[in-house]
Amino acid sequence: MPALRIVVDRLSDWTPYYPSDDLIDAATYLAQSPQEEEAGVTRVINLCTDLEYLGRGYYVSLLAQARGQRVLPSVETLNQLARKSLVDLELEGLEPLLESLARQGALAGETLTLRVMFGECEVPALARLARRLFERLPCPLLEAQMSHRQGRWRLARLRPLRLSALDGDEQDRFAAALNRHSRRIWRTPRARRRYRFDLAMLVDLQEAMPPSNRGALMRFIRAGRRLGVDVSLITHRDRGRLAEFDALFIRETTALDHPSYRLARRAEHEGLVVIDDSRSILRCTNKVYLHALLQAKGIPAPRGHLLQRHERQRLTELAATLDYPRVLKVPDGAFSRGIVKIDGPETLLREATRLFESSALLLLQEWLPTDFDWRIGILDGQPLFASRYYMARGHWQIYDHSSTKVRSGGFSTHAIEEVPEAVVRTALKATRLIGDGLYGVDLKQVGERVVVIEINDNPNIDAGIEDHVLGERLYERIMAVFVARMEQHRRQLR
């Protein structure tokens, strides 16, 4: 079976367009064997008319997913489009964009109908809206109806658009949009022979402190291609393209209330291999969760207290009994942000009041001064790299945010064999509680005592730092884990 199938109700539906060897009618497609060609997973564009539950078009998407194929639209998208409440939930947050378009004069009158073809539309001013609709609910043809009521523009209806509903000019635009979309997603036969898998690497090139610098990103791409993986950089704007890939590698700082977490969830739902997965993000990005988990499982960590916003009297009493200094943390801080050194009871009450404005819980821990923190990289349950991150000059943290320019301390990277056994052993025990992805465990060693400070779900891997010992082998080891998991996933689909 070819790597691309365009499914229509009847072959005659394709009369206005150039003939294509990729074309197949729905009856033939549904009757076919689910076997796949060895070159890669088949991609399907479902242009059938009856996409409602248990309609023929619905079964095309359903069987495509059952056969391990990547189909657009997916069954999940069709189920969402069938219920307005689910559409509203998926498109939640578009109001600011509609208001912005209205202020710019792109929306006029009382109603407006927009036809979206693979995320494109006829009106340049509405291109961003069209792309957003396609990213949120990936369907080849969509019709959006917007209305102006009570002084505000709202999306009144969003539904799949029939191929037969397109007129002459729209047919030209559809053909062009399909061609552009297919060129982005489906490789030429030569490229398909060269690469066995497609991997998306999620990045934010505008991020000030990304998990991987540009040099590392290029090394990941080269390492992947040496192992038969075509690695493509994507951003959140490429959400609608996930179906083209076999795996997602997140190289953007993650958080629960962040698009990276939602993208990981969507990729898992699409059947992609994901590092790091949404469960790891959930478990790692909240310091309160990690504190409770490590404590419950007996993993050594700094001794601490959970503070609750409504227990002001208890906090006052506790503050008077503690030894200082201490460290106060918000649950989801990163890169030394949201962490305050507490020198006494007055400072604790003041800083807790300030931080409680953004979080109902805070974590107060003992202060363990050291010249450096260990960072042990763990991949697939095995040690990958070991680095020392030194405190910023004249500061008690690795990153100093006290001025407009963020300063950081130095580093040194070591062979795993050079790291104290207790440090590596503790890091491995901690990550077994999280999963089998890629983690960076931060630890402090004070005399014979080794404690886990935090576990990072997408640790820094920068060219010239974490790869100082392994060099290119570091990137190849990570890509090799992806290859093994993608191969296993493909075997399970056959």
Short mmCIF file of C-alpha atoms in Angstrom, two decimals:
data_model
loop_
_atom_site.label_atom_id
_atom_site.label_comp_id
_atom_site.label_asym_id
_atom_site.label_seq_id
_atom_site.Cartn_x
_atom_site.Cartn_y
_atom_site.Cartn_z
CA MET A 1 0.00 0.00 0.00
CA PRO A 2 1.41 3.44 -0.86
CA ALA A 3 2.43 5.78 1.93
CA LEU A 4 -0.46 8.15 1.12
CA ARG A 5 -4.15 7.46 0.49
CA ILE A 6 -6.75 10.10 -0.39
CA VAL A 7 -10.16 8.54 0.30
CA VAL A 8 -13.30 9.89 -1.40
CA ASP A 9 -16.86 8.58 -1.61
CA ARG A 10 -16.63 7.94 -5.35
CA LEU A 11 -13.73 8.34 -7.74
CA SER A 12 -15.92 10.71 -9.78
CA ASP A 13 -15.75 13.16 -6.85
CA TRP A 14 -12.16 13.81 -7.93
CA THR A 15 -13.08 14.81 -11.49
CA PRO A 16 -12.21 18.53 -11.05
CA TYR A 17 -8.67 17.66 -9.95
CA TYR A 18 -5.60 16.09 -11.52
CA PRO A 19 -5.61 12.27 -11.48
CA SER A 20 -3.65 10.75 -8.60
CA ASP A 21 -2.36 7.26 -7.94
CA ASP A 22 -2.99 7.94 -4.27
CA LEU A 23 -6.76 8.21 -4.79
CA ILE A 24 -9.11 5.45 -3.59
CA ASP A 25 -12.87 5.28 -3.09
CA ALA A 26 -14.29 4.54 0.33
CA ALA A 27 -15.80 1.15 -0.52
CA THR A 28 -12.48 -0.15 -1.85
CA TYR A 29 -10.56 1.26 1.09
CA LEU A 30 -12.89 -0.31 3.67
CA ALA A 31 -12.64 -3.70 1.93
CA GLN A 32 -8.84 -3.72 1.78
CA SER A 33 -6.51 -5.77 3.94
CA PRO A 34 -5.02 -3.77 6.81
CA GLN A 35 -1.46 -4.81 5.91
CA GLU A 36 1.04 -1.98 5.60
CA GLU A 37 4.05 -1.65 3.38
CA GLU A 38 7.43 -2.00 5.01
CA ALA A 39 8.55 1.52 4.08
CA GLY A 40 6.43 3.16 6.72
CA VAL A 41 3.02 3.79 8.21
CA THR A 42 0.37 4.80 5.68
CA ARG A 43 -1.09 8.31 5.87
CA VAL A 44 -4.76 8.79 5.02
CA ILE A 45 -6.67 11.93 4.07
CA ASN A 46 -10.36 11.21 4.54
CA LEU A 47 -12.49 13.41 2.23
CA CYS A 48 -15.67 11.38 2.52
CA THR A 49 -19.02 13.08 3.03
CA ASP A 50 -20.73 11.07 5.76
CA LEU A 51 -18.43 11.75 8.72
CA GLU A 52 -21.09 11.46 11.40
CA TYR A 53 -20.96 8.65 13.94
CA LEU A 54 -21.04 5.26 12.20
CA GLY A 55 -21.31 6.86 8.77
CA ARG A 56 -19.10 5.54 5.98
CA GLY A 57 -16.64 8.40 6.32
CA TYR A 58 -16.52 7.80 10.08
CA TYR A 59 -15.64 4.15 9.45
CA VAL A 60 -12.82 5.20 7.13
CA SER A 61 -11.15 7.12 9.94
CA LEU A 62 -11.98 4.40 12.46
CA LEU A 63 -10.47 1.59 10.41
CA ALA A 64 -7.47 3.72 9.46
CA GLN A 65 -6.62 4.14 13.13
CA ALA A 66 -7.29 0.47 13.84
CA ARG A 67 -4.82 -0.42 11.08
CA GLY A 68 -2.15 1.77 12.64
CA GLN A 69 -2.42 4.42 9.94
CA ARG A 70 -2.31 8.19 10.46
CA VAL A 71 -5.60 9.65 9.36
CA LEU A 72 -6.91 13.18 8.97
CA PRO A 73 -9.43 13.74 10.49
CA SER A 74 -9.04 11.32 13.38
CA VAL A 75 -12.01 9.68 15.07
CA GLU A 76 -11.39 11.90 18.08
CA THR A 77 -11.68 15.01 15.91
CA LEU A 78 -14.90 13.72 14.33
CA ASN A 79 -16.40 13.00 17.75
CA GLN A 80 -15.51 16.50 18.88
CA LEU A 81 -16.96 18.14 15.77
CA ALA A 82 -20.21 16.22 16.30
CA ARG A 83 -20.82 17.87 19.68
CA LYS A 84 -20.89 21.63 20.06
CA SER A 85 -19.90 21.43 23.72
CA LEU A 86 -16.69 19.61 22.77
CA VAL A 87 -16.02 22.07 19.95
CA ASP A 88 -16.42 24.96 22.38
CA LEU A 89 -14.06 23.27 24.84
CA GLU A 90 -11.42 22.65 22.18
CA LEU A 91 -11.65 26.21 20.85
CA GLU A 92 -11.66 27.79 24.29
CA GLY A 93 -9.35 30.77 24.35
CA LEU A 94 -9.97 32.01 20.78
CA GLU A 95 -12.00 35.01 21.93
CA PRO A 96 -8.97 37.32 22.23
CA LEU A 97 -8.02 36.50 18.65
CA LEU A 98 -11.55 37.25 17.42
CA GLU A 99 -11.56 40.54 19.31
CA SER A 100 -8.19 41.45 17.82
CA LEU A 101 -9.42 40.66 14.31
CA ALA A 102 -12.54 42.75 14.91
CA ARG A 103 -10.45 45.75 16.01
CA GLN A 104 -8.35 45.38 12.86
CA GLY A 105 -11.50 45.42 10.70
CA ALA A 106 -11.05 41.83 9.50
CA LEU A 107 -14.50 40.94 10.85
CA ALA A 108 -17.42 43.03 9.61
CA GLY A 109 -21.20 42.82 9.47
CA GLU A 110 -23.30 40.55 11.66
CA THR A 111 -22.25 37.13 10.36
CA LEU A 112 -19.29 35.69 8.52
CA THR A 113 -18.63 32.27 6.99
CA LEU A 114 -15.04 31.09 6.63
CA ARG A 115 -13.99 28.02 4.69
CA VAL A 116 -10.75 26.48 5.90
CA MET A 117 -8.72 24.08 3.75
CA PHE A 118 -5.83 22.39 5.56
CA GLY A 119 -5.52 25.44 7.79
CA GLU A 120 -5.66 27.96 4.92
CA CYS A 121 -8.38 30.37 3.87
CA GLU A 122 -9.08 32.89 1.11
CA VAL A 123 -8.92 36.00 3.31
CA PRO A 124 -5.30 36.89 4.23
CA ALA A 125 -6.42 38.85 7.29
CA LEU A 126 -8.06 35.71 8.68
CA ALA A 127 -5.15 33.35 7.96
CA ARG A 128 -4.16 33.16 11.62
CA LEU A 129 -7.71 32.25 12.65
CA ALA A 130 -7.89 29.57 9.95
CA ARG A 131 -4.62 28.06 11.11
CA ARG A 132 -5.80 28.05 14.74
CA LEU A 133 -9.05 26.27 13.83
CA PHE A 134 -7.16 23.60 11.94
CA GLU A 135 -4.62 23.15 14.74
CA ARG A 136 -7.32 22.72 17.36
CA LEU A 137 -9.55 20.44 15.26
CA PRO A 138 -7.47 18.99 12.39
CA CYS A 139 -9.89 18.32 9.54
CA PRO A 140 -9.04 18.79 5.83
CA LEU A 141 -12.13 20.90 5.09
CA LEU A 142 -13.88 23.03 7.71
CA GLU A 143 -16.61 25.64 7.56
CA ALA A 144 -16.74 28.14 10.41
CA GLN A 145 -19.72 30.41 10.97
CA MET A 146 -19.16 33.47 13.15
CA SER A 147 -21.72 35.90 14.45
CA HIS A 148 -21.63 39.33 16.11
CA ARG A 149 -23.88 39.42 19.17
CA GLN A 150 -24.01 41.71 22.17
CA GLY A 151 -20.99 43.59 20.96
CA ARG A 152 -18.77 40.52 20.62
CA TRP A 153 -17.80 38.13 17.85
CA ARG A 154 -18.37 34.44 18.61
CA LEU A 155 -17.80 31.20 16.76
CA ALA A 156 -21.36 30.03 16.27
CA ARG A 157 -20.68 26.81 14.36
CA LEU A 158 -17.80 24.69 13.09
CA ARG A 159 -18.42 21.67 10.91
CA PRO A 160 -16.69 19.53 8.26
CA LEU A 161 -17.13 20.85 4.74
CA ARG A 162 -18.03 18.54 1.87
CA LEU A 163 -15.64 18.27 -1.03
CA SER A 164 -18.61 18.53 -3.40
CA ALA A 165 -19.55 21.91 -1.89
CA LEU A 166 -16.48 23.63 -3.36
CA ASP A 167 -16.94 25.81 -6.44
CA GLY A 168 -14.43 26.48 -9.21
CA ASP A 169 -12.19 28.98 -7.41
CA GLU A 170 -12.42 27.04 -4.16
CA GLN A 171 -11.44 23.87 -5.97
CA ASP A 172 -8.25 25.59 -7.13
CA ARG A 173 -7.48 26.74 -3.60
CA PHE A 174 -8.21 23.29 -2.20
CA ALA A 175 -5.89 21.60 -4.70
CA ALA A 176 -3.11 24.06 -3.86
CA ALA A 177 -3.63 23.65 -0.10
CA LEU A 178 -3.65 19.85 -0.40
CA ASN A 179 -0.46 19.98 -2.44
CA ARG A 180 1.29 22.18 0.12
CA HIS A 181 0.08 20.06 3.02
CA SER A 182 1.13 16.83 1.33
CA ARG A 183 4.59 18.13 0.48
CA ARG A 184 5.13 19.01 4.14
CA ILE A 185 3.92 15.68 5.44
CA TRP A 186 4.51 12.96 2.91
CA ARG A 187 8.05 12.52 1.71
CA THR A 188 9.14 11.71 -1.81
CA PRO A 189 9.70 7.97 -2.49
CA ARG A 190 13.46 8.54 -2.28
CA ALA A 191 13.13 10.17 1.14
CA ARG A 192 10.87 7.40 2.36
CA ARG A 193 13.48 4.82 1.45
CA ARG A 194 16.16 6.78 3.27
CA TYR A 195 14.37 7.32 6.58
CA ARG A 196 12.39 4.69 8.44
CA PHE A 197 10.81 7.07 10.93
CA ASP A 198 9.78 10.69 11.30
CA LEU A 199 10.43 12.47 14.60
CA ALA A 200 9.15 15.90 15.61
CA MET A 201 11.31 17.93 17.99
CA LEU A 202 9.25 20.58 19.78
CA VAL A 203 11.19 23.82 20.28
CA ASP A 204 10.59 27.47 21.03
CA LEU A 205 13.33 29.35 19.22
CA GLN A 206 12.41 32.53 21.10
CA GLU A 207 12.84 30.93 24.53
CA ALA A 208 15.49 32.70 26.59
CA MET A 209 16.70 29.58 28.42
CA PRO A 210 15.73 26.53 26.31
CA PRO A 211 16.60 22.95 27.32
CA SER A 212 18.86 22.60 24.27
CA ASN A 213 20.87 25.24 22.46
CA ARG A 214 20.96 25.41 18.67
CA GLY A 215 24.17 23.41 18.48
CA ALA A 216 22.54 20.54 20.36
CA LEU A 217 19.44 20.67 18.17
CA MET A 218 21.57 20.24 15.05
CA ARG A 219 23.41 17.33 16.64
CA PHE A 220 20.10 15.66 17.45
CA ILE A 221 19.05 16.05 13.82
CA ARG A 222 22.30 14.58 12.50
CA ALA A 223 22.25 11.71 15.01
CA GLY A 224 18.68 10.86 14.09
CA ARG A 225 19.39 10.77 10.40
CA ARG A 226 22.38 8.50 10.94
CA LEU A 227 19.96 6.06 12.58
CA GLY A 228 17.29 6.35 9.88
CA VAL A 229 15.13 8.98 11.61
CA ASP A 230 14.15 12.21 9.86
CA VAL A 231 14.09 14.82 12.63
CA SER A 232 12.03 17.98 12.06
CA LEU A 233 11.84 21.03 14.29
CA ILE A 234 8.26 22.02 15.09
CA THR A 235 6.56 24.64 17.27
CA HIS A 236 3.12 24.79 18.84
CA ARG A 237 1.80 26.22 15.59
CA ASP A 238 2.41 22.81 14.02
CA ARG A 239 -0.03 21.11 16.35
CA GLY A 240 -2.17 20.01 13.44
CA ARG A 241 0.76 18.21 11.83
CA LEU A 242 1.36 15.68 14.60
CA ALA A 243 -0.18 12.88 12.55
CA GLU A 244 2.74 12.98 10.13
CA PHE A 245 5.24 11.86 12.78
CA ASP A 246 6.10 8.66 14.62
CA ALA A 247 7.53 10.34 17.71
CA LEU A 248 7.66 13.63 19.60
CA PHE A 249 10.77 14.85 21.44
CA ILE A 250 10.06 17.84 23.67
CA ARG A 251 12.96 20.32 23.77
CA GLU A 252 11.03 23.21 25.27
CA THR A 253 10.63 24.07 28.94
CA THR A 254 7.52 22.26 30.16
CA ALA A 255 4.80 23.02 32.69
CA LEU A 256 1.33 21.67 33.39
CA ASP A 257 -0.40 24.92 32.47
CA HIS A 258 1.48 25.15 29.19
CA PRO A 259 0.94 24.13 25.54
CA SER A 260 3.85 21.65 25.77
CA TYR A 261 1.84 19.48 28.18
CA ARG A 262 -1.25 19.60 25.97
CA LEU A 263 0.85 18.75 22.92
CA ALA A 264 2.34 15.75 24.72
CA ARG A 265 -1.18 14.56 25.58
CA ARG A 266 -2.33 14.98 21.99
CA ALA A 267 0.73 13.17 20.63
CA GLU A 268 0.13 10.25 22.98
CA HIS A 269 -3.48 10.16 21.87
CA GLU A 270 -2.30 10.01 18.25
CA GLY A 271 -0.13 7.00 19.10
CA LEU A 272 3.27 8.71 18.93
CA VAL A 273 6.27 7.76 21.04
CA VAL A 274 6.72 10.77 23.34
CA ILE A 275 9.71 11.85 25.44
CA ASP A 276 9.00 13.18 27.85
CA ASP A 277 5.48 11.91 28.23
CA SER A 278 2.67 13.82 29.89
CA ARG A 279 2.82 11.64 33.02
CA SER A 280 6.46 12.57 33.53
CA ILE A 281 5.65 16.25 33.04
CA LEU A 282 2.86 15.94 35.61
CA ARG A 283 5.11 14.24 38.15
CA CYS A 284 8.22 16.37 37.69
CA THR A 285 7.06 19.94 37.27
CA ASN A 286 5.40 20.32 40.66
CA LYS A 287 7.78 20.48 43.63
CA VAL A 288 5.01 19.79 46.15
CA TYR A 289 4.13 16.56 44.35
CA LEU A 290 7.78 15.53 44.16
CA HIS A 291 8.34 16.31 47.85
CA ALA A 292 5.41 14.12 48.86
CA LEU A 293 6.39 11.33 46.45
CA LEU A 294 10.03 11.17 47.55
CA GLN A 295 9.00 11.30 51.20
CA ALA A 296 6.44 8.51 50.78
CA LYS A 297 8.93 6.24 49.00
CA GLY A 298 11.82 6.88 51.33
CA ILE A 299 14.05 8.64 48.80
CA PRO A 300 16.37 11.08 50.63
CA ALA A 301 15.39 14.72 50.05
CA PRO A 302 15.74 17.98 52.01
CA ARG A 303 13.58 17.97 55.11
CA GLY A 304 10.66 20.30 54.71
CA HIS A 305 7.14 21.48 55.46
CA LEU A 306 4.13 22.03 53.22
CA LEU A 307 2.55 25.43 53.88
CA GLN A 308 -1.08 26.15 53.10
CA ARG A 309 -2.43 29.59 52.27
CA HIS A 310 -5.31 29.47 54.74
CA GLU A 311 -3.21 28.32 57.72
CA ARG A 312 -1.78 31.71 58.66
CA GLN A 313 -1.76 31.01 62.40
CA ARG A 314 0.07 27.71 61.96
CA LEU A 315 2.67 29.41 59.76
CA THR A 316 3.28 32.08 62.41
CA GLU A 317 3.74 29.45 65.09
CA LEU A 318 5.98 27.33 62.86
CA ALA A 319 8.15 30.29 61.86
CA ALA A 320 9.07 30.90 65.51
CA THR A 321 10.32 27.32 66.02
CA LEU A 322 12.54 26.83 62.96
CA ASP A 323 16.24 27.14 62.45
CA TYR A 324 17.37 29.42 59.64
CA PRO A 325 18.26 29.93 56.87
CA ARG A 326 15.58 28.01 54.93
CA VAL A 327 14.46 27.82 51.33
CA LEU A 328 10.89 28.67 50.27
CA LYS A 329 9.67 27.38 46.91
CA VAL A 330 6.63 27.77 44.71
CA PRO A 331 5.49 24.40 43.30
CA ASP A 332 6.27 25.04 39.63
CA GLY A 333 9.39 27.21 39.63
CA ALA A 334 12.22 26.48 37.17
CA PHE A 335 15.78 27.65 36.57
CA SER A 336 16.10 28.89 40.18
CA ARG A 337 12.99 31.08 39.80
CA GLY A 338 10.28 31.02 42.46
CA ILE A 339 12.83 30.04 45.13
CA VAL A 340 13.59 32.40 48.02
CA LYS A 341 16.21 32.14 50.75
CA ILE A 342 14.63 32.76 54.15
CA ASP A 343 16.84 34.25 56.86
CA GLY A 344 14.32 34.52 59.70
CA PRO A 345 10.66 34.43 60.81
CA GLU A 346 9.84 37.92 59.51
CA THR A 347 11.25 37.10 56.07
CA LEU A 348 9.30 33.85 55.98
CA LEU A 349 5.99 35.53 56.77
CA ARG A 350 6.61 38.32 54.25
CA GLU A 351 7.74 36.08 51.38
CA ALA A 352 5.07 33.47 52.05
CA THR A 353 2.38 36.16 51.89
CA ARG A 354 3.77 37.30 48.54
CA LEU A 355 4.09 33.82 47.04
CA PHE A 356 0.68 32.70 48.32
CA GLU A 357 -0.81 35.19 45.86
CA SER A 358 0.03 32.75 43.06
CA SER A 359 -0.11 29.37 44.80
CA ALA A 360 -2.27 27.78 47.50
CA LEU A 361 0.66 25.61 48.65
CA LEU A 362 4.33 26.39 49.22
CA LEU A 363 7.26 24.17 50.12
CA LEU A 364 9.63 25.23 52.90
CA GLN A 365 12.83 23.18 53.03
CA GLU A 366 16.09 23.13 54.92
CA TRP A 367 18.94 25.06 53.34
CA LEU A 368 21.83 22.86 52.21
CA PRO A 369 24.69 25.10 51.05
CA THR A 370 27.07 23.47 48.56
CA ASP A 371 29.47 24.73 45.93
CA PHE A 372 27.67 22.76 43.23
CA ASP A 373 24.71 20.51 42.47
CA TRP A 374 25.07 17.19 40.74
CA ARG A 375 22.91 16.70 37.66
CA ILE A 376 22.62 13.04 36.65
CA GLY A 377 20.98 12.45 33.29
CA ILE A 378 18.88 9.27 33.19
CA LEU A 379 17.48 7.78 29.99
CA ASP A 380 15.39 4.62 29.81
CA GLY A 381 16.42 3.72 33.34
CA GLN A 382 20.16 4.05 32.66
CA PRO A 383 22.69 6.79 33.54
CA LEU A 384 23.43 8.98 30.53
CA PHE A 385 25.58 11.90 31.69
CA ALA A 386 26.78 13.54 34.88
CA SER A 387 27.48 17.24 35.33
CA ARG A 388 28.31 19.56 38.17
CA TYR A 389 26.50 22.90 38.05
CA TYR A 390 28.26 25.47 40.21
CA MET A 391 26.56 28.32 42.03
CA ALA A 392 26.62 31.73 40.38
CA ARG A 393 29.45 33.91 41.68
CA GLY A 394 28.45 35.61 44.93
CA HIS A 395 25.05 33.87 44.91
CA TRP A 396 23.57 30.79 46.59
CA GLN A 397 21.87 29.43 43.46
CA ILE A 398 23.03 28.19 40.05
CA TYR A 399 21.05 30.97 38.35
CA ASP A 400 21.05 34.52 39.70
CA HIS A 401 17.93 36.47 38.68
CA SER A 402 18.65 39.46 40.92
CA SER A 403 19.48 41.76 37.98
CA THR A 404 18.08 42.28 34.51
CA LYS A 405 20.66 39.90 33.06
CA VAL A 406 20.49 36.33 34.34
CA ARG A 407 23.87 35.05 35.53
CA SER A 408 24.80 31.40 36.00
CA GLY A 409 27.69 29.50 37.51
CA GLY A 410 30.17 27.27 35.74
CA PHE A 411 29.93 23.57 34.98
CA SER A 412 31.98 20.44 34.62
CA THR A 413 30.87 17.19 32.99
CA HIS A 414 32.17 13.82 34.14
CA ALA A 415 32.13 10.19 33.11
CA ILE A 416 29.55 8.24 35.08
CA GLU A 417 32.35 6.14 36.55
CA GLU A 418 33.81 9.25 38.21
CA VAL A 419 30.60 10.08 40.11
CA PRO A 420 30.17 8.85 43.70
CA GLU A 421 28.19 5.63 43.62
CA ALA A 422 25.65 6.94 46.15
CA VAL A 423 24.82 9.88 43.87
CA VAL A 424 24.09 7.68 40.83
CA ARG A 425 22.22 5.10 42.89
CA THR A 426 19.97 7.72 44.46
CA ALA A 427 19.26 9.32 41.07
CA LEU A 428 18.22 5.98 39.60
CA LYS A 429 15.94 5.19 42.56
CA ALA A 430 14.26 8.57 42.20
CA THR A 431 13.55 8.29 38.47
CA ARG A 432 12.05 4.82 38.84
CA LEU A 433 9.18 6.59 40.60
CA ILE A 434 8.61 8.79 37.54
CA GLY A 435 8.91 6.62 34.44
CA ASP A 436 11.34 5.48 31.76
CA GLY A 437 11.89 8.74 29.88
CA LEU A 438 14.70 11.29 29.86
CA TYR A 439 15.29 12.95 33.23
CA GLY A 440 17.81 15.16 34.95
CA VAL A 441 18.09 14.52 38.67
CA ASP A 442 19.53 17.36 40.73
CA LEU A 443 21.24 16.20 43.90
CA LYS A 444 23.30 17.71 46.70
CA GLN A 445 26.05 15.87 48.51
CA VAL A 446 26.77 17.09 52.04
CA GLY A 447 29.38 14.86 53.60
CA GLU A 448 28.03 11.32 53.38
CA ARG A 449 24.49 12.57 52.88
CA VAL A 450 23.04 12.60 49.33
CA VAL A 451 19.62 14.16 48.74
CA VAL A 452 17.42 14.70 45.70
CA ILE A 453 16.63 18.37 45.12
CA GLU A 454 14.38 17.88 42.10
CA ILE A 455 13.78 15.74 39.03
CA ASN A 456 13.55 17.52 35.67
CA ASP A 457 11.42 15.92 32.98
CA ASN A 458 13.30 17.52 30.06
CA PRO A 459 16.81 18.21 31.32
CA ASN A 460 19.22 20.56 29.64
CA ILE A 461 21.29 18.97 26.91
CA ASP A 462 23.47 21.68 25.46
CA ALA A 463 26.31 21.34 23.00
CA GLY A 464 29.56 21.84 24.86
CA ILE A 465 28.15 21.08 28.32
CA GLU A 466 26.26 17.82 28.90
CA ASP A 467 27.90 16.27 25.81
CA HIS A 468 31.42 17.16 26.96
CA VAL A 469 32.27 13.51 27.73
CA LEU A 470 30.22 11.49 25.23
CA GLY A 471 30.16 13.97 22.35
CA GLU A 472 28.04 12.74 19.42
CA ARG A 473 27.40 9.46 21.23
CA LEU A 474 25.14 11.29 23.67
CA TYR A 475 22.75 12.30 20.91
CA GLU A 476 22.92 8.88 19.26
CA ARG A 477 22.03 7.13 22.53
CA ILE A 478 18.91 9.28 22.86
CA MET A 479 17.90 8.72 19.25
CA ALA A 480 18.56 4.99 19.62
CA VAL A 481 15.98 4.81 22.42
CA PHE A 482 13.46 6.51 20.14
CA VAL A 483 14.24 4.03 17.36
CA ALA A 484 13.79 1.04 19.66
CA ARG A 485 10.45 2.34 20.91
CA MET A 486 9.19 3.23 17.44
CA GLU A 487 10.15 -0.21 16.18
CA GLN A 488 8.32 -1.83 19.07
CA HIS A 489 5.26 0.33 18.45
CA ARG A 490 5.26 -0.59 14.76
CA ARG A 491 5.50 -4.31 15.57
CA GLN A 492 2.52 -4.00 17.89
CA LEU A 493 0.47 -2.43 15.09
CA ARG A 494 1.12 -5.26 12.65
#
